[in-house]
């Protein structure tokens, strides 16, 4: 082989198995990204010791950084592997699964707890049903829309959770992505009617008080979601809610 | 009767809408998806969703939307459902707005609308450059609320394998594979809905997500569901090349002044940006002076294939042409096309502000799909809003909606009409399934266990056989070869000799598909196993599409065979004898071919018959004339 792409991949056969490293080399071609290279290796799963092995397991769908499936550590950085161009990466390219979620196999992890948390914070705008009510939704200014749009691009990929020092196995901290989602729904004209429910979820143990303000989350978000801004805003909102709850007692 | 059970397979826009309607009607829904539904392919759509709101003083009308959709589909779409879809579109997008979807706004704070391909009026609602994702998130959140309330149970990371049919042939549930522990289980259901999306992967690579294999529809087809209009697939003229996916470069690039060209000298080795102006061949501008670079999708795609494959002028001798925006200022491009150009930069690793982009036509949308019926409303001429006949497949108890069905788009779909059809059809199909449940005499609780056990056994045995086989074919290799055949012969231009070659090639692949063996023999999260099965099912569906294309000897919408093109006589108009003769030929052709092709599975391959199209809203009386 002339020019090659060299991978060093942290593998694990199942949730309770021991991890191990395996290396692969494949012929170089321009414009490969990490997932397209993994697809090549699925067809030619031969490691650098010449053994034909079970192909690496991973998750991906959209191949254009919108579905959030393919998050992993690429050379140590949590990011979308489909948007990680081989030509931009130092070799050997080191691939590891995200560390904050239970491992399914190899690079595939179980991010269900992020989705469960979306239920916990009630991240939706309550409707009286999906039927046509023959009245348009409330108006939203272009400026408010622009801010909401930034938050609404969250693809629940988990990169921010990976980067957050407070989010780990031994903590019940809900994690940064959820703050973006609460900010999004609280800012909606009718979603805001149920602001208190979401804020109470964040005032529970594991909520916003768990944030150590390290700001790592914002730096890794592939969608540039201003999570630290959301945390600041929700800090204020929860304080107001706390006072309001006191008065209502 | 015991509590009724519902299975929805697929959590894109279609499946989530169906789930929401059923949950609201009080049913408990089991929602299956191969991955978290939020990651469904619907999230890739960028452009927008059509609905006549007429906010720009253009006197846009629902009638016009209906007309555009029918004509865009070259009259092959059943018209009553099209009519009702267009009528219900404004209410549907307002419902999305109520869900909190972040639609782009006018200065007055109402939903903005933009212009999209194939129409004259600004009719497309959009949310920045991620409309599909925003709509998907909106409906996903509503379903999540019901999940929180216990009405919806999500079975994510489960792959649908087959229908469970009782001895009457009624669908009574599904068999599915848990893609983590690799166990097959059956699930009882009184009604099943498939919303499993498009089938771009049959062409190897496409603009679609890499899970859009069409395998689920292929499985239902092999169990008796009829597959309609398989020959109709839309090819987008400008997609990036890629090892994994052909990423869409939106029509907006051409709309904003992008020019398509190739070097005049075959095999020119210079970089595009170094080739001087007089050595560039702007073939769309030369061949189609009236429309130039903004020629319609099918015209542009065919021209690109002609210049590369017939004239040998592709960039570096390959299937590539340039889409060039470098003559525009950086500020202009950033403001108008920033998101799209960023994507090119990210995935090609080349700066599109200073280099012409390399593109080629790509498979983009499947108009064909599982045949579904509708209930015509005698009063309105549209589709009855609630009826168990709507979106029912040919298998009793099985419904289909979204891109995996064949409805609404006829022979070609209009831009921004499929986020609409996926949503609308999901809503209608959910209501239809609820109506079916109301009328159902005997439920799945009466079906003996043995029926379910047998199906589970059958599926488990298929898996075991695959796991046990050694030294056979590689699934990915077969997939590439299928893609090559489809790209070569079942593409923007077709001819019968080529289609015969494709059919022969597919027959061979089918045979080799039976010999696939796996590199992974494990029973935990074994991704090779479902992939091998999907590849086999793609071959089956590829055969249906190719066979239908072989049989249809005419040009209609996206289906083009030069040999059968009816050419408008140049310089002649209605009243001229030549033109009248042409009109007669056109009518005779419609008489023969304005029909749905309906494929039925047999062990020897697809049997194809032709069913009438309901043209009652706007019958085709005279040929289209764009002059
Ligand atoms: C790049 C691109 C851009 C587009 N842009 C636009 C646009 O601007 N406007 C527009 O109107 N349309 C657009 N479209 C088309 C539109 O996005 C799709 O037609 C539409 O989203 C399809 O939705 P769906 O619900 O039918 O399927 P999908 O969103 O594909 O969902 C399919 C679901 O089925 C599930 N599934 C599939 N098979 C199985 C199985 N065997 N077992 C279990 N689950 C299964 C998947 O898990 C998934 O949840 C675009 C398409 C592409 C490719
Ligand atoms: S700012 Fe808070 S949420 Fe973000 S990384 Fe730091 S601790 Fe985690
Ligand atoms: S906030 Fe950003 S990093 Fe976190 S899950 Fe959402 S998209 Fe991913
Ligand atoms: S595959 Fe969808 S984000 Fe990478």
PDB file of N, CA and C and ligand atoms in Angstrom, chain A residues 160 163-167 173 175-177 179 208 210-218 227-228 231, ligand 2:
ATOM      1  N   UNK A 160     -21.651  17.782  24.273  1.00  0.00           N
ATOM      2  CA  UNK A 160     -21.540  18.699  25.417  1.00  0.00           C
ATOM      3  C   UNK A 160     -21.514  17.917  26.730  1.00  0.00           C
ATOM      4  N   UNK A 163     -18.129  16.585  27.358  1.00  0.00           N
ATOM      5  CA  UNK A 163     -17.130  17.579  27.764  1.00  0.00           C
ATOM      6  C   UNK A 163     -17.358  18.115  29.169  1.00  0.00           C
ATOM      7  N   UNK A 164     -18.579  17.954  29.699  1.00  0.00           N
ATOM      8  CA  UNK A 164     -18.917  18.571  30.988  1.00  0.00           C
ATOM      9  C   UNK A 164     -18.319  17.772  32.155  1.00  0.00           C
ATOM     10  N   UNK A 165     -17.510  18.428  32.994  1.00  0.00           N
ATOM     11  CA  UNK A 165     -16.887  17.696  34.104  1.00  0.00           C
ATOM     12  C   UNK A 165     -17.901  17.233  35.165  1.00  0.00           C
ATOM     13  N   UNK A 166     -19.058  17.891  35.206  1.00  0.00           N
ATOM     14  CA  UNK A 166     -20.057  17.544  36.229  1.00  0.00           C
ATOM     15  C   UNK A 166     -20.924  16.354  35.819  1.00  0.00           C
ATOM     16  N   UNK A 167     -20.871  15.998  34.555  1.00  0.00           N
ATOM     17  CA  UNK A 167     -21.766  14.958  34.037  1.00  0.00           C
ATOM     18  C   UNK A 167     -21.011  13.638  34.000  1.00  0.00           C
ATOM     19  N   UNK A 173     -26.450  14.869  37.743  1.00  0.00           N
ATOM     20  CA  UNK A 173     -26.528  16.131  36.999  1.00  0.00           C
ATOM     21  C   UNK A 173     -27.137  15.892  35.618  1.00  0.00           C
ATOM     22  N   UNK A 175     -27.180  17.675  32.902  1.00  0.00           N
ATOM     23  CA  UNK A 175     -26.300  17.897  31.754  1.00  0.00           C
ATOM     24  C   UNK A 175     -26.680  19.086  30.898  1.00  0.00           C
ATOM     25  N   UNK A 176     -25.684  19.670  30.233  1.00  0.00           N
ATOM     26  CA  UNK A 176     -25.844  20.958  29.556  1.00  0.00           C
ATOM     27  C   UNK A 176     -26.904  20.992  28.460  1.00  0.00           C
ATOM     28  N   UNK A 177     -27.025  19.949  27.657  1.00  0.00           N
ATOM     29  CA  UNK A 177     -27.948  20.023  26.515  1.00  0.00           C
ATOM     30  C   UNK A 177     -29.353  20.378  26.963  1.00  0.00           C
ATOM     31  N   UNK A 179     -30.333  22.291  29.310  1.00  0.00           N
ATOM     32  CA  UNK A 179     -30.543  23.717  29.585  1.00  0.00           C
ATOM     33  C   UNK A 179     -30.934  24.448  28.304  1.00  0.00           C
ATOM     34  N   UNK A 208     -29.949  22.590  37.809  1.00  0.00           N
ATOM     35  CA  UNK A 208     -29.014  23.636  37.395  1.00  0.00           C
ATOM     36  C   UNK A 208     -27.932  23.903  38.443  1.00  0.00           C
ATOM     37  N   UNK A 210     -26.152  21.916  39.771  1.00  0.00           N
ATOM     38  CA  UNK A 210     -25.010  21.031  39.552  1.00  0.00           C
ATOM     39  C   UNK A 210     -23.958  21.596  38.605  1.00  0.00           C
ATOM     40  N   UNK A 211     -24.297  22.647  37.908  1.00  0.00           N
ATOM     41  CA  UNK A 211     -23.355  23.186  36.922  1.00  0.00           C
ATOM     42  C   UNK A 211     -22.224  23.915  37.619  1.00  0.00           C
ATOM     43  N   UNK A 212     -21.000  23.550  37.280  1.00  0.00           N
ATOM     44  CA  UNK A 212     -19.833  24.189  37.886  1.00  0.00           C
ATOM     45  C   UNK A 212     -19.312  25.349  37.057  1.00  0.00           C
ATOM     46  N   UNK A 213     -20.063  25.676  36.000  1.00  0.00           N
ATOM     47  CA  UNK A 213     -19.707  26.812  35.161  1.00  0.00           C
ATOM     48  C   UNK A 213     -18.336  26.676  34.484  1.00  0.00           C
ATOM     49  N   UNK A 214     -17.974  25.490  34.116  1.00  0.00           N
ATOM     50  CA  UNK A 214     -16.666  25.293  33.487  1.00  0.00           C
ATOM     51  C   UNK A 214     -16.676  25.690  32.012  1.00  0.00           C
ATOM     52  N   UNK A 215     -17.870  25.798  31.435  1.00  0.00           N
ATOM     53  CA  UNK A 215     -18.037  26.283  30.056  1.00  0.00           C
ATOM     54  C   UNK A 215     -17.428  25.368  28.984  1.00  0.00           C
ATOM     55  N   UNK A 216     -17.075  24.151  29.355  1.00  0.00           N
ATOM     56  CA  UNK A 216     -16.541  23.237  28.339  1.00  0.00           C
ATOM     57  C   UNK A 216     -17.610  22.870  27.319  1.00  0.00           C
ATOM     58  N   UNK A 217     -18.853  22.810  27.812  1.00  0.00           N
ATOM     59  CA  UNK A 217     -19.946  22.303  26.992  1.00  0.00           C
ATOM     60  C   UNK A 217     -20.085  23.107  25.713  1.00  0.00           C
ATOM     61  N   UNK A 218     -20.119  24.408  25.847  1.00  0.00           N
ATOM     62  CA  UNK A 218     -20.342  25.302  24.729  1.00  0.00           C
ATOM     63  C   UNK A 218     -19.252  25.137  23.668  1.00  0.00           C
ATOM     64  N   UNK A 227     -24.863  27.353  25.170  1.00  0.00           N
ATOM     65  CA  UNK A 227     -25.330  26.692  26.392  1.00  0.00           C
ATOM     66  C   UNK A 227     -25.032  27.529  27.629  1.00  0.00           C
ATOM     67  N   UNK A 228     -23.913  28.202  27.634  1.00  0.00           N
ATOM     68  CA  UNK A 228     -23.586  28.989  28.833  1.00  0.00           C
ATOM     69  C   UNK A 228     -24.545  30.165  28.969  1.00  0.00           C
ATOM     70  N   UNK A 231     -27.587  28.739  30.492  1.00  0.00           N
ATOM     71  CA  UNK A 231     -27.406  28.461  31.918  1.00  0.00           C
ATOM     72  C   UNK A 231     -27.560  29.754  32.721  1.00  0.00           C
TER      73      UNK A 231
HETATM   74  S1  LIG C   2     -20.825  25.127  32.180  1.00  0.00           S
HETATM   75 FE1  LIG C   2     -21.942  23.697  33.503  1.00  0.00          FE
HETATM   76  S2  LIG C   2     -22.919  22.374  32.067  1.00  0.00           S
HETATM   77 FE2  LIG C   2     -21.297  23.404  30.906  1.00  0.00          FE
HETATM   78  S3  LIG C   2     -19.526  22.069  31.036  1.00  0.00           S
HETATM   79 FE3  LIG C   2     -19.480  23.443  32.709  1.00  0.00          FE
HETATM   80  S4  LIG C   2     -20.401  22.374  34.414  1.00  0.00           S
HETATM   81 FE4  LIG C   2     -21.006  21.364  32.575  1.00  0.00          FE
END
